[in-house]
Structure formats: structure tokens, C-alpha cells
mmCIF file of C-alpha atoms in Angstrom:
data_model
loop_
_atom_site.group_PDB
_atom_site.id
_atom_site.type_symbol
_atom_site.label_atom_id
_atom_site.label_comp_id
_atom_site.label_asym_id
_atom_site.label_seq_id
_atom_site.Cartn_x
_atom_site.Cartn_y
_atom_site.Cartn_z
ATOM 1 C CA MET A 1 9.615 -17.806 -22.492
ATOM 2 C CA ALA A 2 11.333 -14.997 -24.279
ATOM 3 C CA LEU A 3 10.728 -11.368 -23.521
ATOM 4 C CA LEU A 4 9.389 -9.150 -26.301
ATOM 5 C CA TRP A 5 10.838 -5.627 -26.614
ATOM 6 C CA THR A 6 8.386 -3.375 -28.318
ATOM 7 C CA TRP A 7 8.754 0.110 -29.761
ATOM 8 C CA ARG A 8 7.377 2.218 -32.524
ATOM 9 C CA CYS A 9 9.316 2.901 -35.679
ATOM 10 C CA SER A 10 7.960 4.657 -38.777
ATOM 11 C CA GLY A 11 4.386 4.112 -37.841
ATOM 12 C CA ARG A 12 4.923 0.407 -37.350
ATOM 13 C CA LEU A 13 4.972 -1.469 -33.915
ATOM 14 C CA LEU A 14 8.184 -3.632 -33.816
ATOM 15 C CA THR A 15 9.162 -6.240 -31.312
ATOM 16 C CA ARG A 16 12.357 -8.192 -30.591
ATOM 17 C CA HIS A 17 13.063 -11.140 -28.370
ATOM 18 C CA PHE A 18 15.164 -10.696 -25.227
ATOM 19 C CA SER A 19 18.676 -12.234 -25.704
ATOM 20 C CA GLY A 20 19.538 -15.668 -24.828
ATOM 21 C CA ALA A 21 22.349 -14.295 -22.637
ATOM 22 C CA ALA A 22 19.785 -12.878 -20.192
ATOM 23 C CA ARG A 23 17.946 -16.272 -20.131
ATOM 24 C CA ARG A 24 21.248 -17.768 -19.128
ATOM 25 C CA GLY A 25 21.509 -15.606 -15.954
ATOM 26 C CA VAL A 26 23.329 -12.480 -17.340
ATOM 27 C CA ARG A 27 22.051 -9.224 -15.587
ATOM 28 C CA PRO A 28 19.253 -7.837 -17.829
ATOM 29 C CA GLY A 29 19.237 -4.336 -18.830
ATOM 30 C CA GLY A 30 22.796 -3.704 -19.915
ATOM 31 C CA GLU A 31 23.659 -4.441 -23.471
ATOM 32 C CA GLU A 32 19.976 -5.411 -24.357
ATOM 33 C CA LEU A 33 18.738 -1.937 -23.354
ATOM 34 C CA SER A 34 21.490 -0.136 -25.026
ATOM 35 C CA ARG A 35 20.677 -1.667 -28.388
ATOM 36 C CA LEU A 36 16.976 -0.629 -28.209
ATOM 37 C CA ARG A 37 16.152 2.366 -30.292
ATOM 38 C CA LEU A 38 14.570 5.230 -28.240
ATOM 39 C CA ASP A 39 11.476 6.308 -30.020
ATOM 40 C CA ASP A 40 8.012 7.784 -29.418
ATOM 41 C CA LEU A 41 5.687 5.900 -27.158
ATOM 42 C CA ALA A 42 2.749 4.406 -29.070
ATOM 43 C CA PRO A 43 -0.376 5.661 -27.425
ATOM 44 C CA THR A 44 -2.865 3.287 -25.799
ATOM 45 C CA LEU A 45 -6.560 4.269 -25.412
ATOM 46 C CA ARG A 46 -6.701 2.963 -21.714
ATOM 47 C CA SER A 47 -10.286 4.278 -21.331
ATOM 48 C CA GLU A 48 -11.467 1.967 -23.997
ATOM 49 C CA THR A 49 -9.518 -0.988 -22.855
ATOM 50 C CA GLY A 50 -10.299 -0.672 -19.190
ATOM 51 C CA LEU A 51 -6.698 -0.263 -18.207
ATOM 52 C CA GLU A 52 -4.978 2.278 -15.881
ATOM 53 C CA LEU A 53 -1.366 3.418 -15.511
ATOM 54 C CA LEU A 54 0.296 2.062 -12.344
ATOM 55 C CA PHE A 55 3.490 3.959 -11.525
ATOM 56 C CA GLY A 56 6.418 3.599 -9.139
ATOM 57 C CA LEU A 57 8.983 0.950 -8.732
ATOM 58 C CA SER A 58 7.635 -0.878 -5.685
ATOM 59 C CA PRO A 59 3.975 -0.856 -6.815
ATOM 60 C CA CYS A 60 4.937 -2.244 -10.247
ATOM 61 C CA LEU A 61 7.218 -4.924 -8.880
ATOM 62 C CA LEU A 62 4.720 -6.103 -6.267
ATOM 63 C CA ALA A 63 1.992 -6.063 -8.858
ATOM 64 C CA LEU A 64 4.005 -8.299 -11.106
ATOM 65 C CA GLN A 65 4.963 -10.640 -8.282
ATOM 66 C CA ALA A 66 1.346 -10.843 -6.963
ATOM 67 C CA ALA A 67 -0.054 -11.500 -10.495
ATOM 68 C CA ARG A 68 -3.482 -10.194 -9.558
ATOM 69 C CA ARG A 69 -3.643 -7.663 -12.439
ATOM 70 C CA ARG A 70 -3.550 -8.054 -16.137
ATOM 71 C CA VAL A 71 -0.449 -6.223 -17.474
ATOM 72 C CA ALA A 72 -0.563 -4.955 -21.000
ATOM 73 C CA ARG A 73 2.990 -3.452 -21.093
ATOM 74 C CA LEU A 74 5.896 -2.318 -18.897
ATOM 75 C CA LEU A 75 7.396 1.160 -19.528
ATOM 76 C CA LEU A 76 11.009 1.646 -18.353
ATOM 77 C CA GLN A 77 12.517 5.133 -18.660
ATOM 78 C CA ALA A 78 15.147 5.554 -21.238
ATOM 79 C CA GLY A 79 18.578 6.820 -20.329
ATOM 80 C CA ARG A 80 19.464 4.578 -17.411
ATOM 81 C CA SER A 81 22.691 2.831 -17.939
ATOM 82 C CA GLY A 82 21.608 -0.783 -17.267
ATOM 83 C CA LEU A 83 19.304 -2.072 -14.700
ATOM 84 C CA GLN A 84 20.232 -3.237 -11.221
ATOM 85 C CA GLY A 85 18.572 -4.503 -8.071
ATOM 86 C CA GLU A 86 14.833 -4.117 -8.076
ATOM 87 C CA ARG A 87 14.685 -2.812 -11.690
ATOM 88 C CA ALA A 88 16.475 -5.962 -12.815
ATOM 89 C CA GLU A 89 14.062 -8.005 -10.847
ATOM 90 C CA LEU A 90 11.100 -6.071 -12.491
ATOM 91 C CA LEU A 91 12.564 -7.007 -15.875
ATOM 92 C CA ARG A 92 12.884 -10.609 -15.100
ATOM 93 C CA ALA A 93 9.332 -10.739 -13.792
ATOM 94 C CA ALA A 94 8.146 -9.192 -17.029
ATOM 95 C CA GLU A 95 10.158 -11.704 -19.026
ATOM 96 C CA ALA A 96 8.619 -14.623 -17.128
ATOM 97 C CA ARG A 97 5.101 -13.445 -18.167
ATOM 98 C CA ASP A 98 5.969 -12.441 -21.795
ATOM 99 C CA ILE A 99 4.995 -8.789 -21.139
ATOM 100 C CA PRO A 100 6.061 -6.241 -23.774
ATOM 101 C CA VAL A 101 8.546 -3.755 -22.551
ATOM 102 C CA LEU A 102 9.029 -0.228 -23.878
ATOM 103 C CA ARG A 103 11.607 2.563 -23.200
ATOM 104 C CA PRO A 104 9.953 5.964 -23.382
ATOM 105 C CA ARG A 105 11.829 9.196 -22.558
ATOM 106 C CA ARG A 106 11.426 10.845 -19.156
ATOM 107 C CA LYS A 107 9.218 13.635 -20.532
ATOM 108 C CA GLN A 108 6.953 11.046 -22.048
ATOM 109 C CA LEU A 109 6.517 9.172 -18.780
ATOM 110 C CA ASP A 110 6.042 12.479 -16.906
ATOM 111 C CA ALA A 111 3.210 13.499 -19.210
ATOM 112 C CA LEU A 112 1.766 9.912 -19.259
ATOM 113 C CA CYS A 113 1.250 9.844 -15.478
ATOM 114 C CA HIS A 114 0.418 13.510 -15.145
ATOM 115 C CA TYR A 115 3.739 14.373 -13.427
ATOM 116 C CA GLN A 116 3.355 11.881 -10.590
ATOM 117 C CA VAL A 117 6.658 10.581 -9.098
ATOM 118 C CA HIS A 118 6.994 7.393 -11.247
ATOM 119 C CA GLN A 119 10.809 6.623 -10.543
ATOM 120 C CA GLY A 120 11.071 5.751 -14.189
ATOM 121 C CA VAL A 121 8.761 2.834 -14.042
ATOM 122 C CA CYS A 122 5.079 2.516 -15.257
ATOM 123 C CA MET A 123 2.700 -0.290 -16.226
ATOM 124 C CA GLU A 124 -0.513 -0.396 -18.091
ATOM 125 C CA VAL A 125 -2.666 -2.719 -15.967
ATOM 126 C CA SER A 126 -6.214 -3.706 -15.173
ATOM 127 C CA PRO A 127 -7.790 -2.109 -12.070
ATOM 128 C CA LEU A 128 -7.799 -3.517 -8.563
ATOM 129 C CA ARG A 129 -11.190 -3.409 -6.776
ATOM 130 C CA PRO A 130 -12.116 -4.256 -3.110
ATOM 131 C CA LEU A 131 -13.494 -7.711 -2.604
ATOM 132 C CA PRO A 132 -17.129 -7.856 -1.542
ATOM 133 C CA TRP A 133 -17.552 -9.002 1.979
ATOM 134 C CA THR A 134 -19.953 -12.009 2.108
ATOM 135 C CA GLU A 135 -21.235 -14.413 4.794
ATOM 136 C CA SER A 136 -18.871 -17.014 3.637
ATOM 137 C CA ARG A 137 -16.025 -14.944 4.783
ATOM 138 C CA GLU A 138 -17.511 -14.424 8.263
ATOM 139 C CA ALA A 139 -14.939 -15.246 10.902
ATOM 140 C CA ARG A 140 -15.745 -15.679 14.567
ATOM 141 C CA PRO A 141 -13.383 -14.636 17.301
ATOM 142 C CA GLY A 142 -12.274 -18.125 18.135
ATOM 143 C CA ASP A 143 -9.568 -18.764 20.840
ATOM 144 C CA ASP A 144 -7.160 -15.978 19.771
ATOM 145 C CA PRO A 145 -7.983 -12.682 21.676
ATOM 146 C CA GLN A 146 -5.490 -10.707 19.692
ATOM 147 C CA GLN A 147 -7.104 -10.363 16.309
ATOM 148 C CA LEU A 148 -7.375 -6.869 14.802
ATOM 149 C CA TRP A 149 -9.376 -5.767 11.763
ATOM 150 C CA LEU A 150 -9.201 -2.165 10.487
ATOM 151 C CA ILE A 151 -12.494 -0.699 9.408
ATOM 152 C CA LEU A 152 -12.573 2.353 7.147
ATOM 153 C CA GLU A 153 -15.644 4.514 6.755
ATOM 154 C CA GLY A 154 -15.639 6.959 3.827
ATOM 155 C CA LEU A 155 -11.904 7.661 3.421
ATOM 156 C CA GLN A 156 -11.725 9.750 0.214
ATOM 157 C CA ASP A 157 -8.156 11.018 -0.237
ATOM 158 C CA PRO A 158 -6.154 8.388 -2.228
ATOM 159 C CA ARG A 159 -2.905 9.308 -0.496
ATOM 160 C CA ASN A 160 -4.429 8.989 2.979
ATOM 161 C CA LEU A 161 -5.970 5.615 2.018
ATOM 162 C CA GLY A 162 -2.632 4.314 0.611
ATOM 163 C CA ALA A 163 -0.706 5.436 3.757
ATOM 164 C CA VAL A 164 -3.355 3.787 5.953
ATOM 165 C CA LEU A 165 -2.969 0.464 4.101
ATOM 166 C CA ARG A 166 0.745 0.562 4.243
ATOM 167 C CA SER A 167 0.614 1.017 8.025
ATOM 168 C CA ALA A 168 -1.988 -1.756 8.339
ATOM 169 C CA TYR A 169 0.171 -4.164 6.328
ATOM 170 C CA PHE A 170 3.349 -3.282 8.099
ATOM 171 C CA LEU A 171 1.948 -3.661 11.569
ATOM 172 C CA GLY A 172 0.117 -6.961 10.866
ATOM 173 C CA VAL A 173 -3.592 -6.044 10.756
ATOM 174 C CA ASP A 174 -5.562 -9.219 10.014
ATOM 175 C CA LYS A 175 -8.164 -7.725 7.632
ATOM 176 C CA VAL A 176 -9.183 -4.379 6.202
ATOM 177 C CA ILE A 177 -12.839 -3.562 5.476
ATOM 178 C CA THR A 178 -13.993 -0.373 3.719
ATOM 179 C CA SER A 179 -17.470 1.149 3.277
ATOM 180 C CA ARG A 180 -18.502 0.898 -0.427
ATOM 181 C CA ARG A 181 -20.319 4.144 -0.243
ATOM 182 C CA ASN A 182 -18.212 7.442 -0.329
ATOM 183 C CA SER A 183 -14.849 5.545 -0.334
ATOM 184 C CA CYS A 184 -11.899 6.150 -2.560
ATOM 185 C CA PRO A 185 -11.298 3.412 -5.082
ATOM 186 C CA LEU A 186 -8.050 1.500 -5.178
ATOM 187 C CA THR A 187 -6.312 3.768 -7.810
ATOM 188 C CA PRO A 188 -2.728 3.824 -8.831
ATOM 189 C CA VAL A 189 -2.237 6.826 -6.517
ATOM 190 C CA VAL A 190 -3.359 4.605 -3.615
ATOM 191 C CA SER A 191 -0.869 1.889 -4.624
ATOM 192 C CA LYS A 192 1.987 4.398 -4.910
ATOM 193 C CA ALA A 193 1.029 5.885 -1.472
ATOM 194 C CA SER A 194 0.951 2.285 0.010
ATOM 195 C CA ALA A 195 4.404 1.618 -1.484
ATOM 196 C CA GLY A 196 2.688 -1.307 -3.248
ATOM 197 C CA ALA A 197 1.106 -2.832 -0.090
ATOM 198 C CA VAL A 198 -2.301 -2.741 -1.750
ATOM 199 C CA GLU A 199 -0.903 -5.104 -4.486
ATOM 200 C CA VAL A 200 -0.239 -7.934 -1.995
ATOM 201 C CA MET A 201 -3.047 -7.431 0.583
ATOM 202 C CA ASP A 202 -6.772 -8.163 0.412
ATOM 203 C CA VAL A 203 -9.116 -5.142 0.908
ATOM 204 C CA PHE A 204 -12.773 -5.920 1.465
ATOM 205 C CA SER A 205 -15.894 -3.757 1.227
ATOM 206 C CA THR A 206 -19.456 -3.791 2.507
ATOM 207 C CA ASP A 207 -22.600 -1.787 1.656
ATOM 208 C CA ASP A 208 -23.902 -1.822 5.210
ATOM 209 C CA LEU A 209 -20.991 -0.867 7.567
ATOM 210 C CA ALA A 210 -23.229 -0.226 10.601
ATOM 211 C CA GLY A 211 -24.987 -3.556 10.175
ATOM 212 C CA PHE A 212 -21.659 -5.303 9.686
ATOM 213 C CA LEU A 213 -20.300 -3.860 13.020
ATOM 214 C CA GLN A 214 -23.470 -4.771 14.865
ATOM 215 C CA VAL A 215 -23.218 -8.485 13.646
ATOM 216 C CA LYS A 216 -19.487 -8.628 14.714
ATOM 217 C CA ALA A 217 -20.354 -7.205 18.156
ATOM 218 C CA ARG A 218 -22.972 -9.903 18.645
ATOM 219 C CA GLN A 219 -20.272 -12.495 17.689
ATOM 220 C CA GLY A 220 -18.069 -11.311 20.480
ATOM 221 C CA TRP A 221 -15.766 -8.568 18.809
ATOM 222 C CA LEU A 222 -14.985 -5.339 20.393
ATOM 223 C CA VAL A 223 -15.983 -2.429 18.164
ATOM 224 C CA ALA A 224 -13.670 0.476 18.866
ATOM 225 C CA GLY A 225 -14.349 3.713 17.237
ATOM 226 C CA THR A 226 -12.027 6.622 17.013
ATOM 227 C CA VAL A 227 -12.486 10.364 17.720
ATOM 228 C CA GLY A 228 -10.302 13.457 17.838
ATOM 229 C CA CYS A 229 -9.286 14.993 21.157
ATOM 230 C CA PRO A 230 -12.550 15.312 23.193
ATOM 231 C CA GLY A 231 -13.653 18.897 23.933
ATOM 232 C CA PRO A 232 -16.731 20.944 24.557
ATOM 233 C CA GLU A 233 -17.741 20.663 20.890
ATOM 234 C CA THR A 234 -17.591 16.899 20.896
ATOM 235 C CA SER A 235 -21.206 15.441 20.719
ATOM 236 C CA LEU A 236 -21.163 12.010 22.117
ATOM 237 C CA SER A 237 -23.568 9.809 24.177
ATOM 238 C CA SER A 238 -22.781 10.101 28.000
ATOM 239 C CA GLU A 239 -22.696 6.322 28.044
ATOM 240 C CA MET A 240 -20.001 6.056 25.376
ATOM 241 C CA PRO A 241 -16.614 5.753 27.083
ATOM 242 C CA ILE A 242 -13.586 7.496 25.589
ATOM 243 C CA THR A 243 -10.143 5.944 26.203
ATOM 244 C CA SER A 244 -6.768 7.090 25.350
ATOM 245 C CA CYS A 245 -5.011 4.699 23.039
ATOM 246 C CA LEU A 246 -2.217 4.376 25.444
ATOM 247 C CA GLU A 247 -4.532 3.006 28.083
ATOM 248 C CA PHE A 248 -6.444 0.698 25.827
ATOM 249 C CA VAL A 249 -5.898 -2.981 26.702
ATOM 250 C CA TRP A 250 -6.117 -5.379 23.723
ATOM 251 C CA ASP A 251 -7.579 -8.437 25.400
ATOM 252 C CA GLN A 252 -10.276 -9.535 22.874
ATOM 253 C CA PRO A 253 -10.684 -9.541 19.118
ATOM 254 C CA THR A 254 -11.100 -5.932 17.977
ATOM 255 C CA LEU A 255 -12.431 -3.900 15.087
ATOM 256 C CA LEU A 256 -10.719 -0.531 14.968
ATOM 257 C CA VAL A 257 -13.018 1.856 13.107
ATOM 258 C CA LEU A 258 -11.788 5.071 11.514
ATOM 259 C CA GLY A 259 -13.921 7.720 9.741
ATOM 260 C CA ASN A 260 -13.824 10.272 6.955
ATOM 261 C CA GLU A 261 -10.977 12.877 6.894
ATOM 262 C CA GLY A 262 -13.376 15.774 7.523
ATOM 263 C CA SER A 263 -16.397 14.516 9.373
ATOM 264 C CA GLY A 264 -14.994 11.482 11.143
ATOM 265 C CA LEU A 265 -17.455 8.655 11.928
ATOM 266 C CA SER A 266 -21.081 8.875 10.901
ATOM 267 C CA GLN A 267 -23.637 8.986 13.720
ATOM 268 C CA GLU A 268 -24.882 5.592 12.704
ATOM 269 C CA VAL A 269 -21.471 3.934 12.765
ATOM 270 C CA GLN A 270 -20.535 5.655 15.954
ATOM 271 C CA ALA A 271 -23.635 4.396 17.603
ATOM 272 C CA SER A 272 -22.492 0.863 16.621
ATOM 273 C CA CYS A 273 -19.218 1.140 18.587
ATOM 274 C CA GLN A 274 -18.775 0.056 22.100
ATOM 275 C CA VAL A 275 -15.840 2.314 23.044
ATOM 276 C CA LEU A 276 -14.110 5.229 21.452
ATOM 277 C CA LEU A 277 -10.325 5.616 21.303
ATOM 278 C CA THR A 278 -8.507 8.921 21.007
ATOM 279 C CA ILE A 279 -4.902 10.196 20.883
ATOM 280 C CA LEU A 280 -4.164 12.814 23.535
ATOM 281 C CA PRO A 281 -2.165 15.783 22.492
ATOM 282 C CA GLY A 282 1.045 16.967 24.166
ATOM 283 C CA ARG A 283 0.033 20.625 24.485
ATOM 284 C CA GLN A 284 -3.035 23.001 24.521
ATOM 285 C CA LEU A 285 -4.239 23.171 20.928
ATOM 286 C CA PRO A 286 -5.887 26.061 19.081
ATOM 287 C CA PRO A 287 -9.116 25.566 17.127
ATOM 288 C CA GLY A 288 -8.562 23.567 13.906
ATOM 289 C CA LEU A 289 -5.728 21.453 15.285
ATOM 290 C CA GLU A 290 -7.647 19.191 17.660
ATOM 291 C CA SER A 291 -7.031 16.100 15.474
ATOM 292 C CA LEU A 292 -4.408 14.488 13.350
ATOM 293 C CA ASN A 293 -4.465 13.484 9.730
ATOM 294 C CA VAL A 294 -6.206 10.182 9.429
ATOM 295 C CA SER A 295 -3.247 8.329 8.070
ATOM 296 C CA VAL A 296 -0.916 9.537 10.798
ATOM 297 C CA ALA A 297 -3.568 8.753 13.474
ATOM 298 C CA THR A 298 -3.974 5.323 12.029
ATOM 299 C CA GLY A 299 -0.310 4.640 12.404
ATOM 300 C CA ILE A 300 -0.154 5.768 16.050
ATOM 301 C CA LEU A 301 -3.357 3.840 16.969
ATOM 302 C CA LEU A 302 -2.270 0.613 15.196
ATOM 303 C CA HIS A 303 1.158 0.651 16.729
ATOM 304 C CA SER A 304 -0.317 1.398 20.221
ATOM 305 C CA ILE A 305 -2.512 -1.692 19.872
ATOM 306 C CA CYS A 306 -0.288 -4.054 17.940
ATOM 307 C CA SER A 307 2.684 -3.471 20.314
ATOM 308 C CA GLN A 308 0.697 -5.460 22.805
ATOM 309 C CA ARG A 309 0.764 -8.496 20.640
ATOM 310 C CA LYS A 310 2.786 -11.344 21.987
ATOM 311 C CA ALA A 311 6.120 -11.821 20.146
ATOM 312 C CA PHE A 312 5.752 -8.342 18.456
ATOM 313 C CA PRO A 313 8.821 -7.844 16.376
ATOM 314 C CA ALA A 314 9.808 -4.644 18.220
ATOM 315 C CA GLU A 315 10.165 -6.561 21.417
ATOM 316 C CA GLN A 316 12.212 -9.228 19.773
ATOM 317 C CA LYS A 317 14.707 -6.676 18.497
ATOM 318 C CA ARG A 318 14.774 -4.400 21.421
ATOM 319 C CA GLY A 319 17.924 -5.926 22.855
ATOM 320 C CA LYS A 320 19.762 -5.635 19.638
ATOM 321 C CA LEU A 321 18.740 -1.932 19.008
ATOM 322 C CA LEU A 322 19.656 -0.967 22.554
ATOM 323 C CA GLN A 323 23.269 -1.896 22.408
ATOM 324 C CA ASP A 324 25.769 -1.120 25.170
ATOM 325 C CA PRO A 325 27.520 2.141 24.128
ATOM 326 C CA GLN A 326 30.888 0.443 24.678
ATOM 327 C CA GLU A 327 30.087 -2.367 22.294
ATOM 328 C CA PRO A 328 31.181 -1.701 18.729
ATOM 329 C CA PRO A 329 28.382 -1.767 15.970
ATOM 330 C CA ALA A 330 28.110 -4.944 13.942
ATOM 331 C CA THR A 331 29.283 -3.185 10.773
ATOM 332 C CA SER A 332 31.026 0.097 9.899
ATOM 333 C CA GLU A 333 27.638 1.368 8.662
ATOM 334 C CA GLY A 334 25.878 0.954 11.932
ATOM 335 C CA PRO A 335 22.794 -1.115 12.748
ATOM 336 C CA ARG A 336 20.320 -1.504 9.860
ATOM 337 C CA VAL A 337 16.532 -1.346 10.406
ATOM 338 C CA ALA A 338 14.908 -4.425 8.853
ATOM 339 C CA GLN A 339 12.358 -3.738 6.098
ATOM 340 C CA GLN A 340 8.941 -5.250 5.857
ATOM 341 C CA PRO A 341 9.186 -8.095 3.404
ATOM 342 C CA GLY A 342 8.255 -6.810 -0.051
ATOM 343 C CA LEU A 343 8.080 -3.150 0.943
ATOM 344 C CA SER A 344 11.666 -1.956 0.343
ATOM 345 C CA SER A 345 12.499 1.654 1.289
ATOM 346 C CA GLY A 346 14.708 1.857 -1.753
ATOM 347 C CA SER A 347 18.202 3.267 -2.288
ATOM 348 C CA GLU A 348 19.264 6.814 -1.601
ATOM 349 C CA LYS A 349 19.160 7.571 -5.315
ATOM 350 C CA GLU A 350 15.516 6.255 -5.499
ATOM 351 C CA ARG A 351 14.459 8.337 -2.571
ATOM 352 C CA HIS A 352 15.989 11.352 -4.238
ATOM 353 C CA ASP A 353 13.929 10.623 -7.300
ATOM 354 C CA GLY A 354 10.833 10.648 -5.160
ATOM 355 C CA GLY A 355 10.547 7.083 -3.889
#
């Protein structure tokens, strides 16, 4: 299939086919991009079409690869001398799906996505929504004691939610369930903060989170809530044990429950938990600093639990990372840290641009 290049000229929307050279394997984005006329971006009434603007290199690339969204058009920033690496891959993925590609100027992209860090890449796409949790998706613990589901009650900051989902995907959480009420939707800001993880993972939601937890507890799951550092102001049942995450032993299927950024777990959800986990501080803390940002806390808690998993990647690579000081490195650049598949850290240039 040929890729359609689209731009606006003298009030008319014009298209051109991607060259045959690119279809024969020549790197896209060089000669083809240089021949395109740079012109004003034709506006799209996204509110009327039900579309939203996804931005950022990794979110757009993973969204194209996952093919779960409808894509109206791809916007690549003008002025780049050819496309390499992930940007060339992005262009090839758009070509495979016959998606129109435009080249707006930087200031147009900036205004279009309200000055978010877009890395020169945006797409007009259909929204992602959490999947409703139904009885058909019920899963019993089975024989594997090391199953871990992440349960989120009322997370409202899209950047927090995105960072939480990125950690969950990276560390191998089996499922993510959110409360439908008072939770942030899966917006483009969430996708960017997750480095595109939300594009390739399933996020479920339920209307009755406390009821869901109670059902799972009866099925044999351990429901572990989370609280800040316990102190005199912490209002908890005397029968509710609080355990440091470093002392928690993961020997049965577990639901890890995190609450709202400000108020934490609701009383109803906390009452449905069987144990409460906390992260102990390294010093005496003044009022207002007794807890961590929810996305930071999630990363610490998940790593503390998931590092107990048999054949956890960190254990497999431990011998390689802790080399003998006398042993020369494998390359002149030193050891490289492996990236999670599909979630690239990007080049130095991309990080400088805000990746």
C-alpha cells in the first residue's frame, strides 16, 4: 500500500503517494520529506470527530504498532533532515496502514498540543478507555503463588497514573484494575507519562472496587493495601497489621492496592484489605513529608515485591553488572542497561528535546 502525503495548499487539501524507492527498502524521510512543501496545518475539529491528540515519539510509535486506536493522521515536525531510527519506523508503520502524514512547523505543533513535550511527533487518534471488568475475566489463584495485580483507587493526576502504569508494565505486573469513579481517564498525557506503556497493556476498571476486593479475598488472594509512614495521626483498626515493604513475603497471589494522591485509600477499600504495606523513611520527617508521591511509592513497592519473583531479570543479570574491577568492559562505552521491550529510553538528542 502506498503512503499518502497530505498538506494544504491554496485552500485545497493535496495528497501525494510515497515514492516507490521507499517501498523498495530505501530509508524513508530523506528525499521524500525534502520535496514536501511546508504549509499551514489544516485544522481538524477533534471535538466533533471524537479524536484526541496523542503526542510523543514512543506513545505514537507504540500506538501504531498495537493498532488499538483509529488514527486519522500523523504529524511530523518540519525541519528535520531526514528520519532515522524510531522516526523512520514510525513512518513505515504509517505507510503500512495508509495513514496520511503532514509536516507542520514546530510552532504549530507546540500550539496544537498546548506546549506539551511532543518530540516533533503527534497523531490524531481515537481515545483509549479502560476495559470493564466482568465475571468472564475472573481468574482464580491457581497453582502459581506469585501473581500480582495492581489496584488503583481514585488516582486523578494523569502524570502520576502514567508513571504508575510504566512501572507496572516494566516490572511485570499481571493486571491493572482501576476504580471507575473519581479516576483519571487514559488521556494522551497519561500515555506520554507512561512512555507509551498504556498503548500496549490492558487496563481494566470496576464500579465496585471494595466488592471486587472482597470477592478476590474469598477466592484466596491476599489483599494488601498501602499507607504512608504510620504515626499518631494514622487512623487504623488495631487488628490491621502494618508491614514494611522490605519485610513483606510474597508467597501467595496478591492484590496491591494504592489510593488517591491526597486522601489515600477510602475507609471502605481499606476495610477490605487484609494487610497494609508501608515504606519506612530513612530519617525523622517533618509534618507534610510523611509519604511519597504515589508514582514513586508504586515503583518502590512493586520492585520490592517483584524482586522476589523466581528468575527475576535483575538476578539473572547481577553477575554481569557486578564485574571484577580488573576485567575490562565488554565495549569501550561500558556496560549497557537493557531496555524494556518496546519502551526505549531514546537517544541523547531526544532526551534533550524532552523525551
